[in-house]
């Protein structure tokens, strides 16, 4: 898994997934790339691009789980304070979106089986969906 932090000029862009509050994932295609890239974007967030759409969606779920965060200023391998404060499952999900990790790395970091990490991720995804659904019910788009 890898991701690029510098969205390059692309030939085509289309909305891959749109969330509430101006958060979205844009599919970017360029002949220079091996395939499409998926750029996460949100107000007050510098944006970040992934090769795998599921990692972009997980990143969005972490974003909603902690009520937004900004990576700028955290350094090359730093973690935003909002994520650290959110707890083990959110941190595990965030780690999975990083280019230097995979499920085995996160499992080793926590000393847990990969199935446990999958449960952590499922909890984050569930909470993020509850947050988005609750906002929609209150008319927040």
PDB file of C-alpha atoms in Angstrom:
ATOM      1  CA  UNK A   1       0.000   0.000   0.000  1.00  0.00           C
ATOM      2  CA  UNK A   2       1.199   3.485  -0.681  1.00  0.00           C
ATOM      3  CA  UNK A   3      -0.126   6.971  -0.857  1.00  0.00           C
ATOM      4  CA  UNK A   4       1.088  10.243  -2.241  1.00  0.00           C
ATOM      5  CA  UNK A   5       0.728  13.508  -0.350  1.00  0.00           C
ATOM      6  CA  UNK A   6       1.228  15.686  -3.413  1.00  0.00           C
ATOM      7  CA  UNK A   7      -1.794  15.536  -5.709  1.00  0.00           C
ATOM      8  CA  UNK A   8      -0.358  15.922  -9.187  1.00  0.00           C
ATOM      9  CA  UNK A   9      -2.033  17.462 -12.161  1.00  0.00           C
ATOM     10  CA  UNK A  10      -4.510  14.947 -13.468  1.00  0.00           C
ATOM     11  CA  UNK A  11      -6.304  14.562 -16.742  1.00  0.00           C
ATOM     12  CA  UNK A  12      -9.625  13.585 -15.197  1.00  0.00           C
ATOM     13  CA  UNK A  13     -11.221  13.888 -11.789  1.00  0.00           C
ATOM     14  CA  UNK A  14     -14.580  12.653 -10.586  1.00  0.00           C
ATOM     15  CA  UNK A  15     -16.239  12.372  -7.229  1.00  0.00           C
ATOM     16  CA  UNK A  16     -15.703   8.861  -5.913  1.00  0.00           C
ATOM     17  CA  UNK A  17     -17.602   9.362  -2.650  1.00  0.00           C
ATOM     18  CA  UNK A  18     -19.216  12.404  -1.103  1.00  0.00           C
ATOM     19  CA  UNK A  19     -19.819  12.768   2.621  1.00  0.00           C
ATOM     20  CA  UNK A  20     -21.421  15.443   4.765  1.00  0.00           C
ATOM     21  CA  UNK A  21     -19.752  18.736   5.719  1.00  0.00           C
ATOM     22  CA  UNK A  22     -17.816  19.098   2.468  1.00  0.00           C
ATOM     23  CA  UNK A  23     -15.782  15.930   2.950  1.00  0.00           C
ATOM     24  CA  UNK A  24     -15.226  13.866  -0.168  1.00  0.00           C
ATOM     25  CA  UNK A  25     -12.989  11.464  -2.015  1.00  0.00           C
ATOM     26  CA  UNK A  26     -12.102  12.345  -5.596  1.00  0.00           C
ATOM     27  CA  UNK A  27     -10.921   9.773  -8.111  1.00  0.00           C
ATOM     28  CA  UNK A  28      -8.012  11.171 -10.127  1.00  0.00           C
ATOM     29  CA  UNK A  29      -6.750   9.567 -13.323  1.00  0.00           C
ATOM     30  CA  UNK A  30      -3.629  10.436 -15.240  1.00  0.00           C
ATOM     31  CA  UNK A  31      -1.775   8.572 -17.965  1.00  0.00           C
ATOM     32  CA  UNK A  32       1.387   9.019 -15.882  1.00  0.00           C
ATOM     33  CA  UNK A  33      -0.030   6.835 -13.075  1.00  0.00           C
ATOM     34  CA  UNK A  34      -0.422   3.046 -12.931  1.00  0.00           C
ATOM     35  CA  UNK A  35      -4.107   3.488 -12.204  1.00  0.00           C
ATOM     36  CA  UNK A  36      -6.523   5.827 -10.514  1.00  0.00           C
ATOM     37  CA  UNK A  37      -5.638   7.660  -7.296  1.00  0.00           C
ATOM     38  CA  UNK A  38      -8.131   8.662  -4.597  1.00  0.00           C
ATOM     39  CA  UNK A  39      -7.763  12.069  -2.966  1.00  0.00           C
ATOM     40  CA  UNK A  40      -9.393  12.713   0.398  1.00  0.00           C
ATOM     41  CA  UNK A  41     -10.445  16.305   0.873  1.00  0.00           C
ATOM     42  CA  UNK A  42     -12.132  18.247   3.655  1.00  0.00           C
ATOM     43  CA  UNK A  43     -12.387  21.877   4.699  1.00  0.00           C
ATOM     44  CA  UNK A  44      -9.364  22.874   6.794  1.00  0.00           C
ATOM     45  CA  UNK A  45      -7.456  19.751   5.708  1.00  0.00           C
ATOM     46  CA  UNK A  46      -4.523  19.767   3.282  1.00  0.00           C
ATOM     47  CA  UNK A  47      -5.808  16.679   1.446  1.00  0.00           C
ATOM     48  CA  UNK A  48      -4.078  13.377   0.903  1.00  0.00           C
ATOM     49  CA  UNK A  49      -4.018  10.904  -1.983  1.00  0.00           C
ATOM     50  CA  UNK A  50      -4.188   7.102  -1.838  1.00  0.00           C
ATOM     51  CA  UNK A  51      -3.743   4.371  -4.418  1.00  0.00           C
ATOM     52  CA  UNK A  52      -6.403   2.198  -2.755  1.00  0.00           C
ATOM     53  CA  UNK A  53      -9.959   3.569  -2.462  1.00  0.00           C
ATOM     54  CA  UNK A  54     -10.633   1.495   0.676  1.00  0.00           C
ATOM     55  CA  UNK A  55      -7.738   3.266   2.437  1.00  0.00           C
ATOM     56  CA  UNK A  56      -9.158   6.650   1.415  1.00  0.00           C
ATOM     57  CA  UNK A  57     -12.528   5.589   2.843  1.00  0.00           C
ATOM     58  CA  UNK A  58     -10.912   4.356   6.061  1.00  0.00           C
ATOM     59  CA  UNK A  59      -9.076   7.669   6.347  1.00  0.00           C
ATOM     60  CA  UNK A  60     -12.439   9.453   5.973  1.00  0.00           C
ATOM     61  CA  UNK A  61     -13.916   7.216   8.686  1.00  0.00           C
ATOM     62  CA  UNK A  62     -11.052   8.110  11.040  1.00  0.00           C
ATOM     63  CA  UNK A  63     -11.605  11.776  10.161  1.00  0.00           C
ATOM     64  CA  UNK A  64     -15.263  11.571  11.205  1.00  0.00           C
ATOM     65  CA  UNK A  65     -14.518   9.386  14.240  1.00  0.00           C
ATOM     66  CA  UNK A  66     -12.374  12.146  15.769  1.00  0.00           C
ATOM     67  CA  UNK A  67     -14.461  15.063  14.492  1.00  0.00           C
ATOM     68  CA  UNK A  68     -11.747  16.117  12.047  1.00  0.00           C
ATOM     69  CA  UNK A  69      -8.001  16.511  12.282  1.00  0.00           C
ATOM     70  CA  UNK A  70      -5.098  18.097  10.435  1.00  0.00           C
ATOM     71  CA  UNK A  71      -1.854  16.291   9.723  1.00  0.00           C
ATOM     72  CA  UNK A  72       0.107  19.412   8.796  1.00  0.00           C
ATOM     73  CA  UNK A  73       2.805  20.033  11.362  1.00  0.00           C
ATOM     74  CA  UNK A  74       2.935  16.476  12.710  1.00  0.00           C
ATOM     75  CA  UNK A  75       6.103  15.612  10.817  1.00  0.00           C
ATOM     76  CA  UNK A  76       6.849  12.776   8.455  1.00  0.00           C
ATOM     77  CA  UNK A  77       5.705  10.001  10.798  1.00  0.00           C
ATOM     78  CA  UNK A  78       3.833  11.968  13.437  1.00  0.00           C
ATOM     79  CA  UNK A  79       0.256  11.320  14.520  1.00  0.00           C
ATOM     80  CA  UNK A  80      -2.243  14.150  15.064  1.00  0.00           C
ATOM     81  CA  UNK A  81      -3.141  14.594  18.757  1.00  0.00           C
ATOM     82  CA  UNK A  82      -6.860  14.083  18.055  1.00  0.00           C
ATOM     83  CA  UNK A  83      -6.121  10.554  16.914  1.00  0.00           C
ATOM     84  CA  UNK A  84      -3.863   9.723  19.849  1.00  0.00           C
ATOM     85  CA  UNK A  85      -6.574  10.900  22.255  1.00  0.00           C
ATOM     86  CA  UNK A  86      -9.315   8.928  20.498  1.00  0.00           C
ATOM     87  CA  UNK A  87      -8.076   5.537  21.627  1.00  0.00           C
ATOM     88  CA  UNK A  88      -6.599   2.278  20.473  1.00  0.00           C
ATOM     89  CA  UNK A  89      -9.078   1.399  17.746  1.00  0.00           C
ATOM     90  CA  UNK A  90      -8.906   4.808  16.068  1.00  0.00           C
ATOM     91  CA  UNK A  91      -5.108   4.832  16.216  1.00  0.00           C
ATOM     92  CA  UNK A  92      -4.993   1.336  14.686  1.00  0.00           C
ATOM     93  CA  UNK A  93      -7.285   2.433  11.845  1.00  0.00           C
ATOM     94  CA  UNK A  94      -5.187   5.562  11.265  1.00  0.00           C
ATOM     95  CA  UNK A  95      -1.977   3.516  11.206  1.00  0.00           C
ATOM     96  CA  UNK A  96      -3.476   1.331   8.481  1.00  0.00           C
ATOM     97  CA  UNK A  97      -3.837   4.383   6.236  1.00  0.00           C
ATOM     98  CA  UNK A  98      -0.131   5.186   6.483  1.00  0.00           C
ATOM     99  CA  UNK A  99       2.269   4.165   3.692  1.00  0.00           C
ATOM    100  CA  UNK A 100       4.740   2.512   6.072  1.00  0.00           C
ATOM    101  CA  UNK A 101       2.243   0.074   7.603  1.00  0.00           C
ATOM    102  CA  UNK A 102      -0.027  -2.839   6.812  1.00  0.00           C
ATOM    103  CA  UNK A 103      -2.277  -5.103   8.903  1.00  0.00           C
ATOM    104  CA  UNK A 104       0.668  -7.201  10.045  1.00  0.00           C
ATOM    105  CA  UNK A 105       2.641  -4.139  11.164  1.00  0.00           C
ATOM    106  CA  UNK A 106      -0.332  -2.830  13.159  1.00  0.00           C
ATOM    107  CA  UNK A 107      -0.954  -6.299  14.645  1.00  0.00           C
ATOM    108  CA  UNK A 108       2.670  -6.484  15.729  1.00  0.00           C
ATOM    109  CA  UNK A 109       2.585  -2.935  17.121  1.00  0.00           C
ATOM    110  CA  UNK A 110      -0.351  -3.846  19.371  1.00  0.00           C
ATOM    111  CA  UNK A 111       0.710  -7.431  20.009  1.00  0.00           C
ATOM    112  CA  UNK A 112      -2.679  -8.616  18.749  1.00  0.00           C
ATOM    113  CA  UNK A 113      -3.892 -10.982  16.055  1.00  0.00           C
ATOM    114  CA  UNK A 114      -4.971  -9.417  12.763  1.00  0.00           C
ATOM    115  CA  UNK A 115      -8.573 -10.368  13.574  1.00  0.00           C
ATOM    116  CA  UNK A 116      -8.456  -8.020  16.577  1.00  0.00           C
ATOM    117  CA  UNK A 117      -7.195  -5.211  14.354  1.00  0.00           C
ATOM    118  CA  UNK A 118     -10.071  -5.930  11.957  1.00  0.00           C
ATOM    119  CA  UNK A 119     -12.502  -5.529  14.874  1.00  0.00           C
ATOM    120  CA  UNK A 120     -10.856  -2.207  15.798  1.00  0.00           C
ATOM    121  CA  UNK A 121     -11.314  -0.997  12.233  1.00  0.00           C
ATOM    122  CA  UNK A 122     -14.933  -2.189  12.146  1.00  0.00           C
ATOM    123  CA  UNK A 123     -15.669  -0.177  15.299  1.00  0.00           C
ATOM    124  CA  UNK A 124     -14.195   2.980  13.782  1.00  0.00           C
ATOM    125  CA  UNK A 125     -16.170   2.484  10.565  1.00  0.00           C
ATOM    126  CA  UNK A 126     -19.354   1.892  12.560  1.00  0.00           C
ATOM    127  CA  UNK A 127     -18.880   5.004  14.726  1.00  0.00           C
ATOM    128  CA  UNK A 128     -18.094   7.143  11.670  1.00  0.00           C
ATOM    129  CA  UNK A 129     -21.274   5.983   9.949  1.00  0.00           C
ATOM    130  CA  UNK A 130     -23.306   6.689  13.109  1.00  0.00           C
ATOM    131  CA  UNK A 131     -21.830  10.199  13.254  1.00  0.00           C
ATOM    132  CA  UNK A 132     -22.640  10.884   9.604  1.00  0.00           C
ATOM    133  CA  UNK A 133     -26.141   9.433   9.949  1.00  0.00           C
ATOM    134  CA  UNK A 134     -26.817  11.469  13.083  1.00  0.00           C
ATOM    135  CA  UNK A 135     -25.691  14.630  11.310  1.00  0.00           C
ATOM    136  CA  UNK A 136     -27.936  13.865   8.338  1.00  0.00           C
ATOM    137  CA  UNK A 137     -30.900  13.303  10.664  1.00  0.00           C
ATOM    138  CA  UNK A 138     -30.299  16.774  12.090  1.00  0.00           C
ATOM    139  CA  UNK A 139     -30.246  18.234   8.591  1.00  0.00           C
ATOM    140  CA  UNK A 140     -26.480  18.770   8.435  1.00  0.00           C
ATOM    141  CA  UNK A 141     -25.195  18.252   4.940  1.00  0.00           C
TER     142      UNK A 141
END
